mmCIF file of C-alpha atoms in Angstrom:
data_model
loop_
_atom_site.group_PDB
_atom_site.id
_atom_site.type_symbol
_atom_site.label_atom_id
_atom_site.label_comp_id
_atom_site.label_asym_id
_atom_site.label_seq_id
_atom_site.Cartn_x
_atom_site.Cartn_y
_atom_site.Cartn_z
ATOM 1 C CA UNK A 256 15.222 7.846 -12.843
ATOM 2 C CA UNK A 257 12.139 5.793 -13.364
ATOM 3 C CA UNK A 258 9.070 7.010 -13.566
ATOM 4 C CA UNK A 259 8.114 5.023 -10.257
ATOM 5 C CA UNK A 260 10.537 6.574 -8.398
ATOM 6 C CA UNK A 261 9.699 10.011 -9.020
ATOM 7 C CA UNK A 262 6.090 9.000 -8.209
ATOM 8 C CA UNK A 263 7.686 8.475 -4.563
ATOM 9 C CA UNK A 264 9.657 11.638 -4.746
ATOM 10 C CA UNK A 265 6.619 13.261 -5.765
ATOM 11 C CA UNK A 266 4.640 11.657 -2.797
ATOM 12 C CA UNK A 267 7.064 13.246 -0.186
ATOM 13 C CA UNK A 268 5.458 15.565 2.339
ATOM 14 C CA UNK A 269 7.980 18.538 3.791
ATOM 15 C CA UNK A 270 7.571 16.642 7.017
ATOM 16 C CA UNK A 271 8.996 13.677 5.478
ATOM 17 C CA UNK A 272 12.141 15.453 4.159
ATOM 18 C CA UNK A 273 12.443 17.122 7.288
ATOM 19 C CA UNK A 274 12.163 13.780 9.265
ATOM 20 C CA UNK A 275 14.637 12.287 6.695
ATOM 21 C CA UNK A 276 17.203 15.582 7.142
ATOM 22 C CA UNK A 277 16.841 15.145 11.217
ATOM 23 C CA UNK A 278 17.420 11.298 11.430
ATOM 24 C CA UNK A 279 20.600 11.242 8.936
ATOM 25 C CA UNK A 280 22.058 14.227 10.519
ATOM 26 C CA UNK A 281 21.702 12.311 13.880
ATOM 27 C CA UNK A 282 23.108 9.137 12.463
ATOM 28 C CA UNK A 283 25.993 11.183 11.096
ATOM 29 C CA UNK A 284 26.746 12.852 14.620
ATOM 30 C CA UNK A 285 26.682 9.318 16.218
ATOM 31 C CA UNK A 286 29.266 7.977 13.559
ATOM 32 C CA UNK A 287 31.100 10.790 14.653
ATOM 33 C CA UNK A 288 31.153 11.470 18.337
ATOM 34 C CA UNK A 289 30.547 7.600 19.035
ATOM 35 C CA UNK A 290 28.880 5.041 21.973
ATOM 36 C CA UNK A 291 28.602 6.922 24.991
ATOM 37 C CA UNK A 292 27.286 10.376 24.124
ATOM 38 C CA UNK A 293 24.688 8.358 21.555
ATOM 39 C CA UNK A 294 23.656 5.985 24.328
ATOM 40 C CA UNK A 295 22.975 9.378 26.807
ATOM 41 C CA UNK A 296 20.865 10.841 24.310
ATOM 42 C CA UNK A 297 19.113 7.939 23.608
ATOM 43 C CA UNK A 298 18.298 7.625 27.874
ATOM 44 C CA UNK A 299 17.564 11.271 26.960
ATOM 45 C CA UNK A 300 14.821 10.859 24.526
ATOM 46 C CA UNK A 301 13.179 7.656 26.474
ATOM 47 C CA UNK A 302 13.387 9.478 29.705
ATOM 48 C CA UNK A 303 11.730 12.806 28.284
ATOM 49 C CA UNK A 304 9.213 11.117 26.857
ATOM 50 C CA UNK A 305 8.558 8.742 29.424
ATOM 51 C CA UNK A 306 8.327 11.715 32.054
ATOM 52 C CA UNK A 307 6.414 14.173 29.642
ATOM 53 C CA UNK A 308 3.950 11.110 28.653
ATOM 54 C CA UNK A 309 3.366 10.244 32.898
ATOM 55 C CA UNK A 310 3.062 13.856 34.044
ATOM 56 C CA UNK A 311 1.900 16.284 31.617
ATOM 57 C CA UNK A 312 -1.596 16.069 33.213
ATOM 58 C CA UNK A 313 -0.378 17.659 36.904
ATOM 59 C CA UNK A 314 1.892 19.924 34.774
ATOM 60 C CA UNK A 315 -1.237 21.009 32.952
ATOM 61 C CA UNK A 316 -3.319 21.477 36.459
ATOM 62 C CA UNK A 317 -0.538 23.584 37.569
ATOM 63 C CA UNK A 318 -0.195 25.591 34.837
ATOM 64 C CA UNK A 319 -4.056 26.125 35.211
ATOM 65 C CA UNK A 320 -3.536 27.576 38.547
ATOM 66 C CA UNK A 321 -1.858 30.729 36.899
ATOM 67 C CA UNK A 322 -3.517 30.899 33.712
ATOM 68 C CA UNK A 323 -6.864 29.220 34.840
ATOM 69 C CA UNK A 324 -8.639 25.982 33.847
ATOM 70 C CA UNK A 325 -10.608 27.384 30.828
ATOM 71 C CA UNK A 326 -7.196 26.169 28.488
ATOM 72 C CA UNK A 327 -6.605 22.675 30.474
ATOM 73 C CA UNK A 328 -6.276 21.161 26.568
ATOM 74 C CA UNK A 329 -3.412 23.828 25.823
ATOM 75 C CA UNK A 330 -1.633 23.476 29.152
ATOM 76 C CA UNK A 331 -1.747 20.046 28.758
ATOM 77 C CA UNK A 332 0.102 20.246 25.278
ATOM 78 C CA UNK A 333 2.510 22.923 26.966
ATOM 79 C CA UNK A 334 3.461 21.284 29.520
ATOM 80 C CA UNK A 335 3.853 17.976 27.976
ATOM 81 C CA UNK A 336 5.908 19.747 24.997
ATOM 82 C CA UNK A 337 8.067 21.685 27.902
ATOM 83 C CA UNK A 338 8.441 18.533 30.529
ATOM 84 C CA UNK A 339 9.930 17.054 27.057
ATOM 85 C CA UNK A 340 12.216 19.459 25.755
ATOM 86 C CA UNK A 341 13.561 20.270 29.609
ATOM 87 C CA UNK A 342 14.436 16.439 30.406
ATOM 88 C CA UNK A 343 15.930 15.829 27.229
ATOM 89 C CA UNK A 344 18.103 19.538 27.120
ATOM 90 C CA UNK A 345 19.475 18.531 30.406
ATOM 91 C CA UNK A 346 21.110 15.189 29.433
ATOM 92 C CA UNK A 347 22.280 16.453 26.444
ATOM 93 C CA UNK A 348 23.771 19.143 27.813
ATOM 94 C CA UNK A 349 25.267 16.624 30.605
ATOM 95 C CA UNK A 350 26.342 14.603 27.640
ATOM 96 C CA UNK A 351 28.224 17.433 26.211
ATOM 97 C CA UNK A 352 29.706 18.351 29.384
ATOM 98 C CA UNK A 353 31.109 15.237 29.874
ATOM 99 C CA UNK A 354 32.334 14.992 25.856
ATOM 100 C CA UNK A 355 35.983 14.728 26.372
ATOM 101 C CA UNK A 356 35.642 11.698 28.763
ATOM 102 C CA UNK A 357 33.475 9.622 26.435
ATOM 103 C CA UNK A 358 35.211 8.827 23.713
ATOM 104 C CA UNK A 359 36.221 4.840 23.840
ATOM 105 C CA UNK A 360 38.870 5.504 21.095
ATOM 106 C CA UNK A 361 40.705 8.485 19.612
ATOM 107 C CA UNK A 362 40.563 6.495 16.316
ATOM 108 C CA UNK A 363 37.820 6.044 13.975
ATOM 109 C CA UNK A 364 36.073 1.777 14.508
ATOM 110 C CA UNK A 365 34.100 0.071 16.354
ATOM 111 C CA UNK A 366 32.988 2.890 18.742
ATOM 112 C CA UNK A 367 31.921 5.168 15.569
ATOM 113 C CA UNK A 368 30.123 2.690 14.363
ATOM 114 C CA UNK A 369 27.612 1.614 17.386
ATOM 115 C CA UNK A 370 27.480 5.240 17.636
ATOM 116 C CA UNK A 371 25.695 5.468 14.372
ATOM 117 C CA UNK A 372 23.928 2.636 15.349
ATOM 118 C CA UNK A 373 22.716 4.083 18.745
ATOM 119 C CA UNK A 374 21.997 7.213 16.704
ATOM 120 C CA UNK A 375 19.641 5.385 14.090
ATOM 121 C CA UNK A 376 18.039 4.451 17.416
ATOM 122 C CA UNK A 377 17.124 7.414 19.401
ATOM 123 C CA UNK A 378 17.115 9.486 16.406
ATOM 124 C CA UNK A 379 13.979 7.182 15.770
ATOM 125 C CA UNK A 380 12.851 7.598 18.489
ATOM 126 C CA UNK A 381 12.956 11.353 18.389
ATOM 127 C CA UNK A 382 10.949 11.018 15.330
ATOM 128 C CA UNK A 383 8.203 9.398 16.893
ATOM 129 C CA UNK A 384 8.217 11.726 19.943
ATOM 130 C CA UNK A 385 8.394 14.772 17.303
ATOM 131 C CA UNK A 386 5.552 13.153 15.299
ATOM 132 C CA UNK A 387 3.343 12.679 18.879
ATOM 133 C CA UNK A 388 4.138 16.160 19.583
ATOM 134 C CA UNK A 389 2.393 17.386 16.134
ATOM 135 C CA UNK A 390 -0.601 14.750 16.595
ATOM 136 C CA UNK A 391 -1.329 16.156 19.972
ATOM 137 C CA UNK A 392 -0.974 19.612 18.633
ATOM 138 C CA UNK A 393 -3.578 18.634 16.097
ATOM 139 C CA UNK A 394 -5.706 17.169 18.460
ATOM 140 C CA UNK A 395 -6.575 19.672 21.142
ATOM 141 C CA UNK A 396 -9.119 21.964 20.719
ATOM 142 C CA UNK A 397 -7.583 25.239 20.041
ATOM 143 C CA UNK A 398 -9.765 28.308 19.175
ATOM 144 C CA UNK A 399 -8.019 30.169 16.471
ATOM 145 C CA UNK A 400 -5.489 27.804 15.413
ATOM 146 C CA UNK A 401 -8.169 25.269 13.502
ATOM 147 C CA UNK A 402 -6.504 26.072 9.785
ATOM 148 C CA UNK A 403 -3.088 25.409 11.011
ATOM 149 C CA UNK A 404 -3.551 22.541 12.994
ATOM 150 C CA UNK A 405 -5.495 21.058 10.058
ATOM 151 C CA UNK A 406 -2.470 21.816 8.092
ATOM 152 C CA UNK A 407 -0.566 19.792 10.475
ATOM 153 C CA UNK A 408 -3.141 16.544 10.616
ATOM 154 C CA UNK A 409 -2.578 16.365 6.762
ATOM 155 C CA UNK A 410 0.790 16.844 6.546
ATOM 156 C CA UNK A 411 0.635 13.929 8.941
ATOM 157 C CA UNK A 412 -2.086 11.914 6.941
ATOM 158 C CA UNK A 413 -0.041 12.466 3.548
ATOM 159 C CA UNK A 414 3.651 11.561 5.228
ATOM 160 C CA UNK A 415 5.304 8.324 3.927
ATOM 161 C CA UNK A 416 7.201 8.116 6.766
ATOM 162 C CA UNK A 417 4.737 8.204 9.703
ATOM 163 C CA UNK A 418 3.008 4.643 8.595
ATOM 164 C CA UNK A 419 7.141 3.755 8.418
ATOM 165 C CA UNK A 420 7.683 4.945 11.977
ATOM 166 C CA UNK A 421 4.146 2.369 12.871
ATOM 167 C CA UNK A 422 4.936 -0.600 10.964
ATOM 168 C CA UNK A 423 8.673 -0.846 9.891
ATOM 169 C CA UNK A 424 10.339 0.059 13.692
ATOM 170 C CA UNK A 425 7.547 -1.071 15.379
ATOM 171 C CA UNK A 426 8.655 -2.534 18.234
ATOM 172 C CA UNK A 427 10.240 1.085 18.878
ATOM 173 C CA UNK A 428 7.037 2.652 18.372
ATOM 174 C CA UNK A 429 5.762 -0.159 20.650
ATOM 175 C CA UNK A 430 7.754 1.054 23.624
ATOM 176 C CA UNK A 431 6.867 4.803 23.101
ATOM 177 C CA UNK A 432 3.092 4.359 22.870
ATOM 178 C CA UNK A 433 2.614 3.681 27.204
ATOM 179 C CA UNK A 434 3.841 7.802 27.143
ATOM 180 C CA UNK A 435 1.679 8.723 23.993
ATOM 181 C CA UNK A 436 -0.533 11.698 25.676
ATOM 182 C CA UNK A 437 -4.285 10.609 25.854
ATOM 183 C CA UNK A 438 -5.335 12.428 23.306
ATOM 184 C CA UNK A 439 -3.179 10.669 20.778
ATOM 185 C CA UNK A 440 -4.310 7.543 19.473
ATOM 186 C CA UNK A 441 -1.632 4.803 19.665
ATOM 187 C CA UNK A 442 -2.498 4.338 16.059
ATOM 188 C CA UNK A 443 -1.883 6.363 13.034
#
């Protein structure tokens, strides 16, 4: 190993390694189960984030009316995190129902393949929607959780991989940033 490359190693947040453990174990499930599941779970991702990112607001005024408006910032983030994680359960689960009638083949080709493909998609996509979760996290005012979500804006600041998510797939960071929550800028 050159000395360069362990410079990079050595440069690698836990959030990077993390986001690099997620996205190849997604990749790896869309080589395996194929097209159709992977293209669900990408309309899953979009969809949740698309939702979450155009509603969170009245899902943060309702929240308000049973825990009261002095939090709006943290129902906000709740219900934007929830709106997210509810849409995109729900067609995976639907996804996995309907397993056994997706497959294009029984053998391993073409279908594996823009499976992994599909997978490299959404599974970026996922990143980006897992990174916006964090920024927003870091970005509402939060009595009592300033040290941690300061923790979480430099993990952010040091990662290698959330300029990558910006610049290298941008034109899929392009089409998540109408749902970015207002708090989060559309920039890094």
């Amino acid at each position: 190993m050159r000395s360069s490359d362990v410079d990079v190693l050595q440069r690698l947040q836990p959030l990077d390694i993390l986001f690099a453990v997620v996205w190849a174990g997604i990749v790896g499930w869309g080589l395996q189960t194929g097209v159709v599941r992977q293209l669900g779970m990408l309309v899953g991702v979009y969809g949740g984030a698309l939702i979450a990112g155009s509603v969170y607001r009245q899902g943060g005024a309702l929240l308000a009316l049973g825990f009261g408006n002095q939090d709006q910032p943290q129902l906000e983030f709740w219900a934007y995190v929830a709106i997210f994680v509810v849409l995109f359960s729900v067609i995976g689960v639907i996804m996995w129902r309907s397993y056994p009638a997706s497959r294009v083949s029984r053998g391993f080709g073409t279908d594996n393949m823009l499976g992994a493909a599909l997978g490299a998609i959404w599974g970026v996509l996922l990143l980006i929607e897992l990174l916006t979760i964090l920024r927003f996290y870091a970005a509402v005012p939060w009595k009592g959780q300033e040290t941690t979500q300061l923790g979480v804006l430099r993990q952010i600041q040091l990662s290698q991989v959330a300029p990558t998510l910006e610049v290298v797939v941008s034109p899929l960071w392009q089409i998540m940033v109408p749902w970015f929550p207002a708090p989060v800028n559309p920039r890094l």
